[in-house]
């Protein structure tokens, strides 16, 4: 079975969404903090869910592994860590399930298995959107050394990756589930048609063909009858001559 082009495109989009979610998970840029009092004006604090980095706009030096126990003790940080890791794992599992269900090296795809993979990918997208949206909603309420708080690029990447996975997962699930339903109906119809074709009598040939076959078969019979009649009269003639 050849893998449908639409399914391949959806899988490529899912892979792109997974890369975006991976970047969102590991990059320390969920929010940036500027104009921190008591520090140089060009200092920018980049906060993520695993690490905090400090950079200076003048020198472009970046120093990571910055400790902030109060920030990491926020509930959203722990929830975001778990859900983003779950997103990465579930997405990979969903891709494997879709590949197994729609593999191209056999003639009988398991569309129900592929549809389950699409549902897993949809769920993984939801797992990415929830923590990103929650963090974005309480962005300014999380403790910060400055009031100049800005959205980091990880929020944008997280939204994008999660939405891509949701849409691609829905497309996979809907397409494969619909294909399974149509395939089952066509399979039943095909079986019924085969049974009916076997039970129906063979179509009769046209009159011209039968006439040609009858004429062809009557020629040898007429010749044989003529030979028998000639032999019969020869026998009678010879017997009459003998009696005379």
mmCIF file of C-alpha atoms in Angstrom:
data_model
loop_
_atom_site.group_PDB
_atom_site.id
_atom_site.type_symbol
_atom_site.label_atom_id
_atom_site.label_comp_id
_atom_site.label_asym_id
_atom_site.label_seq_id
_atom_site.Cartn_x
_atom_site.Cartn_y
_atom_site.Cartn_z
ATOM 1 C CA UNK A 1 0.000 0.000 0.000
ATOM 2 C CA UNK A 2 1.323 3.426 -0.889
ATOM 3 C CA UNK A 3 1.199 5.881 2.018
ATOM 4 C CA UNK A 4 -1.177 8.765 1.157
ATOM 5 C CA UNK A 5 0.486 12.088 0.424
ATOM 6 C CA UNK A 6 -1.787 13.922 2.857
ATOM 7 C CA UNK A 7 -0.746 11.618 5.673
ATOM 8 C CA UNK A 8 2.933 12.159 4.908
ATOM 9 C CA UNK A 9 2.434 15.935 4.968
ATOM 10 C CA UNK A 10 0.619 15.689 8.308
ATOM 11 C CA UNK A 11 3.464 13.620 9.759
ATOM 12 C CA UNK A 12 5.995 16.209 8.591
ATOM 13 C CA UNK A 13 3.975 18.948 10.303
ATOM 14 C CA UNK A 14 3.832 16.867 13.483
ATOM 15 C CA UNK A 15 7.611 16.490 13.420
ATOM 16 C CA UNK A 16 7.971 20.268 13.037
ATOM 17 C CA UNK A 17 5.578 20.830 15.932
ATOM 18 C CA UNK A 18 7.577 18.411 18.068
ATOM 19 C CA UNK A 19 10.777 20.338 17.367
ATOM 20 C CA UNK A 20 9.058 23.585 18.352
ATOM 21 C CA UNK A 21 7.804 22.027 21.580
ATOM 22 C CA UNK A 22 11.261 20.657 22.331
ATOM 23 C CA UNK A 23 12.716 24.135 21.915
ATOM 24 C CA UNK A 24 9.992 25.525 24.154
ATOM 25 C CA UNK A 25 10.795 22.962 26.827
ATOM 26 C CA UNK A 26 14.554 23.400 27.027
ATOM 27 C CA UNK A 27 15.044 27.068 26.096
ATOM 28 C CA UNK A 28 15.147 29.551 29.012
ATOM 29 C CA UNK A 29 12.986 32.189 27.393
ATOM 30 C CA UNK A 30 9.407 31.874 28.570
ATOM 31 C CA UNK A 31 9.630 35.467 29.729
ATOM 32 C CA UNK A 32 12.254 38.207 29.841
ATOM 33 C CA UNK A 33 12.734 40.772 32.580
ATOM 34 C CA UNK A 34 14.247 44.186 31.870
ATOM 35 C CA UNK A 35 15.245 47.261 33.898
ATOM 36 C CA UNK A 36 16.123 45.401 37.074
ATOM 37 C CA UNK A 37 16.832 47.791 39.912
ATOM 38 C CA UNK A 38 20.363 47.697 41.324
ATOM 39 C CA UNK A 39 21.773 46.116 38.132
ATOM 40 C CA UNK A 40 23.114 47.491 34.850
ATOM 41 C CA UNK A 41 20.475 48.818 32.492
ATOM 42 C CA UNK A 42 21.477 46.433 29.711
ATOM 43 C CA UNK A 43 20.913 43.369 31.896
ATOM 44 C CA UNK A 44 18.152 41.057 30.674
ATOM 45 C CA UNK A 45 16.922 38.099 32.690
ATOM 46 C CA UNK A 46 15.673 35.128 30.635
ATOM 47 C CA UNK A 47 13.484 32.769 32.615
ATOM 48 C CA UNK A 48 12.359 29.324 31.501
ATOM 49 C CA UNK A 49 11.027 26.230 33.211
ATOM 50 C CA UNK A 50 14.420 24.545 33.633
ATOM 51 C CA UNK A 51 16.984 27.323 33.693
ATOM 52 C CA UNK A 52 17.461 31.073 34.077
ATOM 53 C CA UNK A 53 20.040 32.994 32.051
ATOM 54 C CA UNK A 54 21.406 36.521 32.264
ATOM 55 C CA UNK A 55 22.500 38.448 29.210
ATOM 56 C CA UNK A 56 23.844 41.915 28.508
ATOM 57 C CA UNK A 57 22.773 43.743 25.381
ATOM 58 C CA UNK A 58 26.059 45.636 25.143
ATOM 59 C CA UNK A 59 28.406 42.650 25.261
ATOM 60 C CA UNK A 60 25.941 39.875 24.304
ATOM 61 C CA UNK A 61 27.375 37.670 27.014
ATOM 62 C CA UNK A 62 24.991 35.015 28.323
ATOM 63 C CA UNK A 63 25.383 33.485 31.787
ATOM 64 C CA UNK A 64 23.085 30.571 32.631
ATOM 65 C CA UNK A 65 22.449 28.365 35.692
ATOM 66 C CA UNK A 66 21.200 31.364 37.615
ATOM 67 C CA UNK A 67 19.599 30.289 40.896
ATOM 68 C CA UNK A 68 16.149 31.566 41.835
ATOM 69 C CA UNK A 69 14.493 29.182 44.281
ATOM 70 C CA UNK A 70 11.453 31.384 44.741
ATOM 71 C CA UNK A 71 10.767 31.397 41.003
ATOM 72 C CA UNK A 72 11.184 27.640 40.551
ATOM 73 C CA UNK A 73 8.908 26.943 43.525
ATOM 74 C CA UNK A 74 5.920 28.339 41.654
ATOM 75 C CA UNK A 75 3.268 25.732 40.873
ATOM 76 C CA UNK A 76 3.171 26.594 37.174
ATOM 77 C CA UNK A 77 6.854 25.693 36.772
ATOM 78 C CA UNK A 78 6.417 22.137 38.035
ATOM 79 C CA UNK A 79 3.206 21.633 36.058
ATOM 80 C CA UNK A 80 4.778 23.007 32.874
ATOM 81 C CA UNK A 81 7.783 20.709 33.243
ATOM 82 C CA UNK A 82 5.661 17.588 33.539
ATOM 83 C CA UNK A 83 3.207 18.484 30.809
ATOM 84 C CA UNK A 84 5.863 19.517 28.303
ATOM 85 C CA UNK A 85 7.794 16.300 28.885
ATOM 86 C CA UNK A 86 4.554 14.344 28.494
ATOM 87 C CA UNK A 87 3.916 16.223 25.255
ATOM 88 C CA UNK A 88 7.269 15.202 23.803
ATOM 89 C CA UNK A 89 6.827 11.544 24.768
ATOM 90 C CA UNK A 90 3.203 11.223 23.636
ATOM 91 C CA UNK A 91 3.980 12.878 20.295
ATOM 92 C CA UNK A 92 6.719 10.351 19.561
ATOM 93 C CA UNK A 93 4.442 7.481 20.575
ATOM 94 C CA UNK A 94 1.688 8.852 18.339
ATOM 95 C CA UNK A 95 4.028 9.080 15.358
ATOM 96 C CA UNK A 96 5.151 5.484 15.905
ATOM 97 C CA UNK A 97 1.552 4.271 16.154
ATOM 98 C CA UNK A 98 0.556 6.113 12.969
ATOM 99 C CA UNK A 99 3.557 4.641 11.167
ATOM 100 C CA UNK A 100 2.670 1.126 12.309
ATOM 101 C CA UNK A 101 -0.980 1.537 11.337
ATOM 102 C CA UNK A 102 -0.335 2.965 7.879
ATOM 103 C CA UNK A 103 2.960 1.287 6.966
ATOM 104 C CA UNK A 104 3.581 1.054 3.251
ATOM 105 C CA UNK A 105 5.177 -2.401 3.163
ATOM 106 C CA UNK A 106 1.874 -4.307 3.324
ATOM 107 C CA UNK A 107 -1.342 -4.311 1.330
ATOM 108 C CA UNK A 108 -3.649 -4.310 4.378
ATOM 109 C CA UNK A 109 -3.186 -1.177 6.517
ATOM 110 C CA UNK A 110 -4.591 -1.098 10.053
ATOM 111 C CA UNK A 111 -6.438 2.184 9.826
ATOM 112 C CA UNK A 112 -7.883 1.914 13.326
ATOM 113 C CA UNK A 113 -4.351 1.801 14.746
ATOM 114 C CA UNK A 114 -3.362 4.809 12.640
ATOM 115 C CA UNK A 115 -6.434 6.715 13.833
ATOM 116 C CA UNK A 116 -5.416 5.982 17.428
ATOM 117 C CA UNK A 117 -2.013 7.494 16.672
ATOM 118 C CA UNK A 118 -3.703 10.634 15.350
ATOM 119 C CA UNK A 119 -5.704 10.869 18.573
ATOM 120 C CA UNK A 120 -2.505 10.591 20.609
ATOM 121 C CA UNK A 121 -0.908 13.392 18.596
ATOM 122 C CA UNK A 122 -3.977 15.555 19.153
ATOM 123 C CA UNK A 123 -3.722 14.906 22.898
ATOM 124 C CA UNK A 124 -0.026 15.785 22.897
ATOM 125 C CA UNK A 125 -0.821 19.136 21.306
ATOM 126 C CA UNK A 126 -3.303 19.836 24.091
ATOM 127 C CA UNK A 127 -0.625 18.910 26.641
ATOM 128 C CA UNK A 128 1.620 21.610 25.162
ATOM 129 C CA UNK A 129 -1.004 24.341 24.857
ATOM 130 C CA UNK A 130 -2.274 24.088 28.451
ATOM 131 C CA UNK A 131 0.971 24.981 30.314
ATOM 132 C CA UNK A 132 1.960 27.606 27.751
ATOM 133 C CA UNK A 133 -1.435 29.305 27.978
ATOM 134 C CA UNK A 134 -1.413 29.089 31.775
ATOM 135 C CA UNK A 135 2.072 30.578 32.041
ATOM 136 C CA UNK A 136 1.121 33.300 29.577
ATOM 137 C CA UNK A 137 -1.992 34.109 31.589
ATOM 138 C CA UNK A 138 -0.137 34.564 34.897
ATOM 139 C CA UNK A 139 3.026 35.962 33.309
ATOM 140 C CA UNK A 140 3.008 39.192 35.297
ATOM 141 C CA UNK A 141 1.817 37.566 38.541
ATOM 142 C CA UNK A 142 4.832 35.302 38.963
ATOM 143 C CA UNK A 143 7.351 36.849 41.353
ATOM 144 C CA UNK A 144 9.832 39.045 39.500
ATOM 145 C CA UNK A 145 12.616 41.488 40.450
ATOM 146 C CA UNK A 146 11.206 44.070 38.019
ATOM 147 C CA UNK A 147 7.860 45.199 36.684
ATOM 148 C CA UNK A 148 9.152 45.318 33.089
ATOM 149 C CA UNK A 149 8.130 41.795 32.076
ATOM 150 C CA UNK A 150 7.879 40.714 28.452
ATOM 151 C CA UNK A 151 6.751 37.567 26.689
ATOM 152 C CA UNK A 152 9.584 35.279 25.609
ATOM 153 C CA UNK A 153 9.804 33.506 22.286
ATOM 154 C CA UNK A 154 9.144 30.138 23.948
ATOM 155 C CA UNK A 155 5.520 31.134 24.470
ATOM 156 C CA UNK A 156 5.116 31.768 20.747
ATOM 157 C CA UNK A 157 6.882 28.530 19.827
ATOM 158 C CA UNK A 158 4.818 26.579 22.340
ATOM 159 C CA UNK A 159 1.540 27.917 20.980
ATOM 160 C CA UNK A 160 2.635 27.222 17.409
ATOM 161 C CA UNK A 161 3.871 23.694 18.080
ATOM 162 C CA UNK A 162 0.818 22.747 20.115
ATOM 163 C CA UNK A 163 -1.641 24.073 17.534
ATOM 164 C CA UNK A 164 0.201 22.281 14.724
ATOM 165 C CA UNK A 165 -0.002 18.999 16.619
ATOM 166 C CA UNK A 166 -3.685 19.484 17.414
ATOM 167 C CA UNK A 167 -4.619 20.206 13.795
ATOM 168 C CA UNK A 168 -2.405 17.461 12.358
ATOM 169 C CA UNK A 169 -3.699 14.945 14.885
ATOM 170 C CA UNK A 170 -7.304 15.810 14.058
ATOM 171 C CA UNK A 171 -6.580 15.514 10.339
ATOM 172 C CA UNK A 172 -4.956 12.106 10.815
ATOM 173 C CA UNK A 173 -7.700 10.799 13.071
ATOM 174 C CA UNK A 174 -10.523 12.062 10.859
ATOM 175 C CA UNK A 175 -8.956 10.924 7.605
ATOM 176 C CA UNK A 176 -7.961 7.459 8.799
ATOM 177 C CA UNK A 177 -11.221 6.849 10.665
ATOM 178 C CA UNK A 178 -13.245 7.903 7.629
ATOM 179 C CA UNK A 179 -11.071 5.723 5.419
ATOM 180 C CA UNK A 180 -11.683 2.774 7.725
ATOM 181 C CA UNK A 181 -15.460 3.266 7.572
ATOM 182 C CA UNK A 182 -15.488 3.611 3.792
ATOM 183 C CA UNK A 183 -13.121 0.690 3.419
ATOM 184 C CA UNK A 184 -15.390 -1.545 5.504
ATOM 185 C CA UNK A 185 -18.475 -0.616 3.525
ATOM 186 C CA UNK A 186 -16.740 -1.093 0.203
ATOM 187 C CA UNK A 187 -15.377 -4.405 1.387
ATOM 188 C CA UNK A 188 -18.878 -5.616 2.278
ATOM 189 C CA UNK A 189 -20.242 -4.366 -1.001
ATOM 190 C CA UNK A 190 -17.437 -6.004 -2.898
ATOM 191 C CA UNK A 191 -18.076 -9.318 -1.183
ATOM 192 C CA UNK A 192 -21.781 -9.060 -1.938
ATOM 193 C CA UNK A 193 -21.103 -8.266 -5.549
ATOM 194 C CA UNK A 194 -18.776 -11.210 -5.855
ATOM 195 C CA UNK A 195 -21.410 -13.536 -4.399
ATOM 196 C CA UNK A 196 -24.084 -12.202 -6.666
ATOM 197 C CA UNK A 197 -21.887 -12.490 -9.717
ATOM 198 C CA UNK A 198 -21.150 -16.107 -8.893
ATOM 199 C CA UNK A 199 -24.801 -16.989 -8.355
ATOM 200 C CA UNK A 200 -26.043 -15.300 -11.496
ATOM 201 C CA UNK A 201 -26.154 -17.392 -14.697
ATOM 202 C CA UNK A 202 -23.697 -16.664 -17.420
ATOM 203 C CA UNK A 203 -24.985 -14.193 -19.994
ATOM 204 C CA UNK A 204 -26.377 -15.647 -23.189
ATOM 205 C CA UNK A 205 -24.505 -15.044 -26.373
ATOM 206 C CA UNK A 206 -26.045 -13.085 -29.196
ATOM 207 C CA UNK A 207 -27.926 -14.695 -32.064
ATOM 208 C CA UNK A 208 -25.255 -14.082 -34.670
ATOM 209 C CA UNK A 209 -22.669 -15.990 -32.713
ATOM 210 C CA UNK A 210 -24.982 -18.955 -32.120
ATOM 211 C CA UNK A 211 -25.976 -18.997 -35.787
ATOM 212 C CA UNK A 212 -22.339 -19.064 -36.831
ATOM 213 C CA UNK A 213 -21.611 -21.887 -34.387
ATOM 214 C CA UNK A 214 -24.692 -23.874 -35.589
ATOM 215 C CA UNK A 215 -23.703 -23.506 -39.226
ATOM 216 C CA UNK A 216 -20.143 -24.521 -38.449
ATOM 217 C CA UNK A 217 -21.302 -27.606 -36.556
ATOM 218 C CA UNK A 218 -23.881 -28.613 -39.231
ATOM 219 C CA UNK A 219 -21.326 -28.786 -42.070
ATOM 220 C CA UNK A 220 -19.481 -31.902 -40.804
ATOM 221 C CA UNK A 221 -22.793 -33.572 -39.984
ATOM 222 C CA UNK A 222 -24.118 -32.974 -43.534
ATOM 223 C CA UNK A 223 -20.947 -34.387 -45.095
ATOM 224 C CA UNK A 224 -21.144 -37.478 -42.923
ATOM 225 C CA UNK A 225 -24.792 -38.048 -43.880
ATOM 226 C CA UNK A 226 -23.956 -37.674 -47.568
ATOM 227 C CA UNK A 227 -21.176 -40.269 -47.293
ATOM 228 C CA UNK A 228 -23.488 -42.705 -45.553
ATOM 229 C CA UNK A 229 -26.154 -42.272 -48.250
ATOM 230 C CA UNK A 230 -23.649 -42.809 -51.079
ATOM 231 C CA UNK A 231 -22.344 -45.955 -49.409
ATOM 232 C CA UNK A 232 -25.890 -47.201 -48.951
ATOM 233 C CA UNK A 233 -26.748 -46.848 -52.666
ATOM 234 C CA UNK A 234 -23.455 -48.401 -53.682
ATOM 235 C CA UNK A 235 -24.278 -51.394 -51.530
ATOM 236 C CA UNK A 236 -27.709 -51.775 -53.050
ATOM 237 C CA UNK A 237 -26.310 -51.510 -56.574
ATOM 238 C CA UNK A 238 -23.697 -54.176 -55.975
ATOM 239 C CA UNK A 239 -26.238 -56.554 -54.433
ATOM 240 C CA UNK A 240 -28.613 -56.089 -57.377
ATOM 241 C CA UNK A 241 -25.874 -56.860 -59.881
ATOM 242 C CA UNK A 242 -24.972 -60.032 -58.020
ATOM 243 C CA UNK A 243 -28.558 -61.302 -58.123
ATOM 244 C CA UNK A 244 -28.733 -60.728 -61.876
#
